[in-house]
Short mmCIF file of C-alpha atoms in Angstrom, two decimals:
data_model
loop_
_atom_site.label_atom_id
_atom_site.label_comp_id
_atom_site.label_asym_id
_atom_site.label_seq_id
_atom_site.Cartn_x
_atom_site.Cartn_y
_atom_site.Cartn_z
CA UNK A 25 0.00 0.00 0.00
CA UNK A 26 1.23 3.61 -1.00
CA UNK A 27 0.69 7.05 -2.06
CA UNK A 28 1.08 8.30 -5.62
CA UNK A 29 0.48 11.68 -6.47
CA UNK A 30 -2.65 11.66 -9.29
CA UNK A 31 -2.55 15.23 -10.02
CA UNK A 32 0.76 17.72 -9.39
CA UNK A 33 0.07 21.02 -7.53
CA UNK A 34 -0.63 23.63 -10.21
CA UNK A 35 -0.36 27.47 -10.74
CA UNK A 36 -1.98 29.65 -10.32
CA UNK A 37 -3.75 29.05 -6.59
CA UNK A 38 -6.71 30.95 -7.46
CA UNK A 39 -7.11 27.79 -10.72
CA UNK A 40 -7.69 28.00 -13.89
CA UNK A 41 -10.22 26.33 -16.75
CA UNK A 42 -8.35 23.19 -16.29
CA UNK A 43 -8.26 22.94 -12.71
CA UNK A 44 -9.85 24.46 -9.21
CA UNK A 45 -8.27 26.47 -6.51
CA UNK A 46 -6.02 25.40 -3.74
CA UNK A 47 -8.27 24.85 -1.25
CA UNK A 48 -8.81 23.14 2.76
CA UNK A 49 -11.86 21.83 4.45
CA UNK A 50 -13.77 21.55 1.33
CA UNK A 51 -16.39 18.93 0.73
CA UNK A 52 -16.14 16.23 -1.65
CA UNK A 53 -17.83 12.60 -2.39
CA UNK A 54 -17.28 9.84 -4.89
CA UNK A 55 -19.54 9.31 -7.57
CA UNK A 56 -19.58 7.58 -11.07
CA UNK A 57 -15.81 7.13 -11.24
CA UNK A 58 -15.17 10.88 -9.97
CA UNK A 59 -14.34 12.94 -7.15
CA UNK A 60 -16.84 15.95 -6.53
CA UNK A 61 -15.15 18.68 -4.83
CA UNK A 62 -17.40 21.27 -3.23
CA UNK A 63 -16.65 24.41 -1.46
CA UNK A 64 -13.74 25.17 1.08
CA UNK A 65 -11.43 28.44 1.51
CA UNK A 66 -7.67 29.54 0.86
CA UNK A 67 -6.43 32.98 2.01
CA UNK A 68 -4.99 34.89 -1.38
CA UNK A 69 -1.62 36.00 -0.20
CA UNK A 70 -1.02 37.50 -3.68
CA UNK A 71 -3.64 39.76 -3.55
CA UNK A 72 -4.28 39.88 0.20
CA UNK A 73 -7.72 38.87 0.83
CA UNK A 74 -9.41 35.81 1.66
CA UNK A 75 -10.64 33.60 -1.05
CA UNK A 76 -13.76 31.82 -0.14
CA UNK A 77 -15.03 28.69 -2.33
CA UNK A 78 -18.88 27.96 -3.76
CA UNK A 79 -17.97 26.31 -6.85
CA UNK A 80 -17.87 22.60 -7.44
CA UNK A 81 -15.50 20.32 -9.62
CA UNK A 82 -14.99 16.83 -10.72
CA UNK A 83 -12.16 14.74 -11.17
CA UNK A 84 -12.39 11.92 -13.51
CA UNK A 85 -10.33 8.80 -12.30
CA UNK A 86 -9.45 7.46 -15.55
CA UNK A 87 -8.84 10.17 -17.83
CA UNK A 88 -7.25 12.13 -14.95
CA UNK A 89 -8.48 15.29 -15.43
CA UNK A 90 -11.16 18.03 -14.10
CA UNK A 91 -13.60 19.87 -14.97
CA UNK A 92 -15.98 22.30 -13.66
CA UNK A 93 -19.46 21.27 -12.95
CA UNK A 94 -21.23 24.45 -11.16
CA UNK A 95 -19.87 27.83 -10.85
CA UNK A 96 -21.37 28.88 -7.35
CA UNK A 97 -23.22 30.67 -5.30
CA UNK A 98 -24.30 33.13 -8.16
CA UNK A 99 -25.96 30.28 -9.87
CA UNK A 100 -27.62 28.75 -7.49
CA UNK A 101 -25.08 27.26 -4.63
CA UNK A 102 -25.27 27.45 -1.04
CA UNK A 103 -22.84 30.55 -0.27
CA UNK A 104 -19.36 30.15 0.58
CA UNK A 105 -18.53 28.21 2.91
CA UNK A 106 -16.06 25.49 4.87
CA UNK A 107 -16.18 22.59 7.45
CA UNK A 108 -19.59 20.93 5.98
CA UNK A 109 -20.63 17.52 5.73
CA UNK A 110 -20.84 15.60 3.02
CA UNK A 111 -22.72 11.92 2.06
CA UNK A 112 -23.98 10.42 -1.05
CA UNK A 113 -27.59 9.43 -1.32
CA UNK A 114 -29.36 8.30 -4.55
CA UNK A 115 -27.43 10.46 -7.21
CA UNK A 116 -27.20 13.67 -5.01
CA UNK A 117 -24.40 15.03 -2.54
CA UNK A 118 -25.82 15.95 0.40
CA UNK A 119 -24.30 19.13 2.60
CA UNK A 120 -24.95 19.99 5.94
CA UNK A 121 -23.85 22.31 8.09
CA UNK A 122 -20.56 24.69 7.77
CA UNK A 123 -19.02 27.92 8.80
CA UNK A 124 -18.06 30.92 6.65
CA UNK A 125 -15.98 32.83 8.83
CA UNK A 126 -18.97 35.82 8.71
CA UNK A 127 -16.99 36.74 5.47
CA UNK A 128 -20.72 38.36 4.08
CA UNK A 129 -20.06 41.45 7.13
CA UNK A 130 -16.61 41.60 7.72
CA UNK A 131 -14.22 40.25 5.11
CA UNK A 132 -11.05 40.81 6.58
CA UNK A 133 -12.00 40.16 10.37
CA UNK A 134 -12.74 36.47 11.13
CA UNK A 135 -16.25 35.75 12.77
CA UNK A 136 -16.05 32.89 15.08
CA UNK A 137 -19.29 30.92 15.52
CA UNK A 138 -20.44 31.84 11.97
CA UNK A 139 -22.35 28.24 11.32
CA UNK A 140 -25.07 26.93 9.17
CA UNK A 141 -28.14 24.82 9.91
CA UNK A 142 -28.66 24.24 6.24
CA UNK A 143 -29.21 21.04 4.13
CA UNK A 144 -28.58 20.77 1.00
CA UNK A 145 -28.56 18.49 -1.96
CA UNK A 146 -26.33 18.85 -5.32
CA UNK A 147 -27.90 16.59 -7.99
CA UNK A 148 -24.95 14.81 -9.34
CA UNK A 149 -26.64 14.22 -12.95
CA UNK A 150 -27.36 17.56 -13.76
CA UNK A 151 -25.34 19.21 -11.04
CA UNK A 152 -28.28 21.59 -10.01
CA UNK A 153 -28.10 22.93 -6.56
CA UNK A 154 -31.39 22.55 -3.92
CA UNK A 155 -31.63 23.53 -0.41
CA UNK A 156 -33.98 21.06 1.19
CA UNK A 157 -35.70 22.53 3.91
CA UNK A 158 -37.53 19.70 6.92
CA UNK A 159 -40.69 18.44 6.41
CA UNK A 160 -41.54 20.01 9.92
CA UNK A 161 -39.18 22.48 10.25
CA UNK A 162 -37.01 20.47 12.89
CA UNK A 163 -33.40 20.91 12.34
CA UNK A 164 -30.22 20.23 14.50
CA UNK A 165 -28.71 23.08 15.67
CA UNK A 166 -25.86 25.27 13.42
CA UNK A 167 -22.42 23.49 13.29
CA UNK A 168 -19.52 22.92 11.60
CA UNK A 169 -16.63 20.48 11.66
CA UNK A 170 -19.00 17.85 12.50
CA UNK A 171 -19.52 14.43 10.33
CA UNK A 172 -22.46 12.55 8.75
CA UNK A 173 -22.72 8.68 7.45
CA UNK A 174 -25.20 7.31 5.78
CA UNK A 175 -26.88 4.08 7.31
CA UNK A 176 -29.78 2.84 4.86
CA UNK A 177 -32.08 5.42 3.96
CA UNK A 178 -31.13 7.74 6.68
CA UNK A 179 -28.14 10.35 7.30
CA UNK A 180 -26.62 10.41 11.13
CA UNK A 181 -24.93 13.52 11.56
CA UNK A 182 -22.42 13.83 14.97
CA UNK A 183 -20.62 16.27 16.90
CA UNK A 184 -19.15 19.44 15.58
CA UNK A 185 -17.42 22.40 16.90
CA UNK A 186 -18.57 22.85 20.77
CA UNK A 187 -21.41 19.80 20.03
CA UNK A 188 -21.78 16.01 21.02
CA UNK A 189 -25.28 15.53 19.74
CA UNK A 190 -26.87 12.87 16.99
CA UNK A 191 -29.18 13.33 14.74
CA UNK A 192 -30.61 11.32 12.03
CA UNK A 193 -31.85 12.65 8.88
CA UNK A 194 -34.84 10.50 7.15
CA UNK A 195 -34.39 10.93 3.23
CA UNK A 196 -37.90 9.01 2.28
CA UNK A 197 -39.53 11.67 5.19
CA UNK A 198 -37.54 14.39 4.72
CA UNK A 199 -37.29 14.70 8.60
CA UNK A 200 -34.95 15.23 11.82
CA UNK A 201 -34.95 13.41 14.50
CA UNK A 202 -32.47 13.91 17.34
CA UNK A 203 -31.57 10.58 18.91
CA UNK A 204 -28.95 11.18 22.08
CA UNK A 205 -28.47 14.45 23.52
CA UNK A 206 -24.53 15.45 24.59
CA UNK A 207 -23.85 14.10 28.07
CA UNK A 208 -23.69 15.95 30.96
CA UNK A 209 -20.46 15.17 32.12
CA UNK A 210 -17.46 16.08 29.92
CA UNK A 211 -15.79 12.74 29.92
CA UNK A 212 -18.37 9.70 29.99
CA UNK A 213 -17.33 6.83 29.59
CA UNK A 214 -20.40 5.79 27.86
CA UNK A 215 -20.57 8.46 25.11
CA UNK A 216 -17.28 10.12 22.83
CA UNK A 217 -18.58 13.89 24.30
CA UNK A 218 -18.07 16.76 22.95
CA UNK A 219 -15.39 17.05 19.93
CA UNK A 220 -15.02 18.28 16.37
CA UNK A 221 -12.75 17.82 13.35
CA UNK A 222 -12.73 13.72 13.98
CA UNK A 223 -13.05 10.87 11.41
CA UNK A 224 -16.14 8.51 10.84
CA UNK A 225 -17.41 5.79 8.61
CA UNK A 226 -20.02 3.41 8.41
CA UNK A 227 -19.38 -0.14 9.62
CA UNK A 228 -21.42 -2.36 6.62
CA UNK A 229 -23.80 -2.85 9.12
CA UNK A 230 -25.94 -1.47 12.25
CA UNK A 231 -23.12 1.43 13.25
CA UNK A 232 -20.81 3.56 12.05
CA UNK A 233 -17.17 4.22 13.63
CA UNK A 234 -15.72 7.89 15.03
CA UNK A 235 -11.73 7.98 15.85
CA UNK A 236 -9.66 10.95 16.92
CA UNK A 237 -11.10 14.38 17.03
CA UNK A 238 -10.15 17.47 19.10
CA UNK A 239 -11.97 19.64 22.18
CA UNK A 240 -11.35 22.97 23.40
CA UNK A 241 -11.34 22.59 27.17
CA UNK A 242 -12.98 24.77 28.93
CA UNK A 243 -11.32 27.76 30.43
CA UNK A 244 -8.53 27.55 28.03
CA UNK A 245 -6.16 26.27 27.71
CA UNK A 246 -4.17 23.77 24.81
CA UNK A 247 -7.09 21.60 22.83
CA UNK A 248 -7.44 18.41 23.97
CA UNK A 249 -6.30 15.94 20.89
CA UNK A 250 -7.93 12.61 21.17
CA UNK A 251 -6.90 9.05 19.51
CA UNK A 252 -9.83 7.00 20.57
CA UNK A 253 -12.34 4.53 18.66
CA UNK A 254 -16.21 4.84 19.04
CA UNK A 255 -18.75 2.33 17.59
CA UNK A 256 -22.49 4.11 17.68
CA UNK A 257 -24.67 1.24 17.46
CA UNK A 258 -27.97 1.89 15.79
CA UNK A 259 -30.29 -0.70 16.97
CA UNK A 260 -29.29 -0.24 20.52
CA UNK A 261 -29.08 3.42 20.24
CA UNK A 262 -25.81 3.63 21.87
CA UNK A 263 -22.06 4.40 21.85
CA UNK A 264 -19.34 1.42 22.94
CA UNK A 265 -15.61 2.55 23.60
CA UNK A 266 -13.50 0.13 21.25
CA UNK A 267 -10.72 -1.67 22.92
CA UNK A 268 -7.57 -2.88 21.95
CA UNK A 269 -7.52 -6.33 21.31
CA UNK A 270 -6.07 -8.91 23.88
#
């Protein structure tokens, strides 16, 4: 098993007709032999300002190459934006969530806390933008650096910046439904807590898997970094603490 670089970095940063932007904590999902890159920010040093991403490409595995397939929030995107989620379901890439820096009232002078509640689905045969409001208008509450899975017919969406909540999304109802609250003590050893900017995956099965992550503690203070393995159990409606074998 190794790395191999598929496609060199390129010039200019701000991309060209053959390529996107540099960009970090974009979303992207695999679909149809291609990678669909969505979103994400760079700061412009050559011209001093930051650079914030709507547009959406797609790299083609075997011909190796990109190209364009929506030009942004000026036709039709959800704005600018970083830190979302991102799952497939039935032909469309599904967004959640994110954090644009408050970039829309002060540019040059970061906004902390600047999240979205918003879902939102990119049709990945036309590549058509929809925001896809809740059949009830139930929604979790803003975040960003979270992560979602999909399990079946449903999206679980954990965690985030400052959260330890789970929700599920229903795509047949178009409904939320929040399934464990975050626990009341900051380290339970029956729940992963409160963290953001961790990994997760589906298991093939009932669960899904969430390692690593970060906290900021409270008062201050260095970030607490964590290397730890969660299994959220769907059936059971709980979290187990995976051990090392033996």
């Amino acid at each position: 098993m190794s790395w191999s670089t598929t496609w060199p970095e390129s010039k200019p940063v701000q991309g060209a007709a053959a390529f996107p932007s540099v960009r970090y904590s974009a979303s992207a999902v695999s679909y149809g032999g291609e990678l669909v890159v969505t979103h994400g920010y760079f700061y412009d040093h050559q011209h001093h300002r930051p650079a914030w991403q709507s547009n959406a490409w797609a790299f083609n595995f075997a011909r190796r190459e990109w190209r364009r397939v929506h030009e942004g929030e000026k036709a039709g995107a959800p704005s600018a934006r970083y830190c979302m989620s991102a799952v497939v379901f039935e032909h469309g890439m599904w967004v959640f969530g994110g954090d644009d820096g408050g970039h829309k009232h002060s540019m040059n002078n970061y906004v902390f806390g600047a999240h979205f509640d918003e879902l939102w689905r990119l049709d990945l045969r036309t590549y058509a933008w929809r925001r896809v409001k809740p059949a009830d208008g139930v929604a979790p509450p803003k975040r960003a650096l979270h992560q979602a899975v999909v399990l079946g017919a449903s999206m679980y969406v954990y965690g985030g910046l400052g959260k330890a909540d789970l929700w599920r999304y229903d795509f047949g109802g178009g409904r939320w439904t929040q399934l464990m609250a975050a626990p009341g003590e900051e380290d339970d050893e029956a729940h992963p807590g409160v963290r953001h900017a961790f990994a997760a995956a589906p298991d093939g099965g009932d669960g899904f898997y969430v390692h690593g992550g970060t906290r900021h503690r409270k008062g201050g203070g260095r970030p607490r970094v964590f290397g730890d393995l969660w299994r959220y159990n769907v059936n059971a409606n709980g979290w187990t603490k995976v051990r090392p074998a033996g």
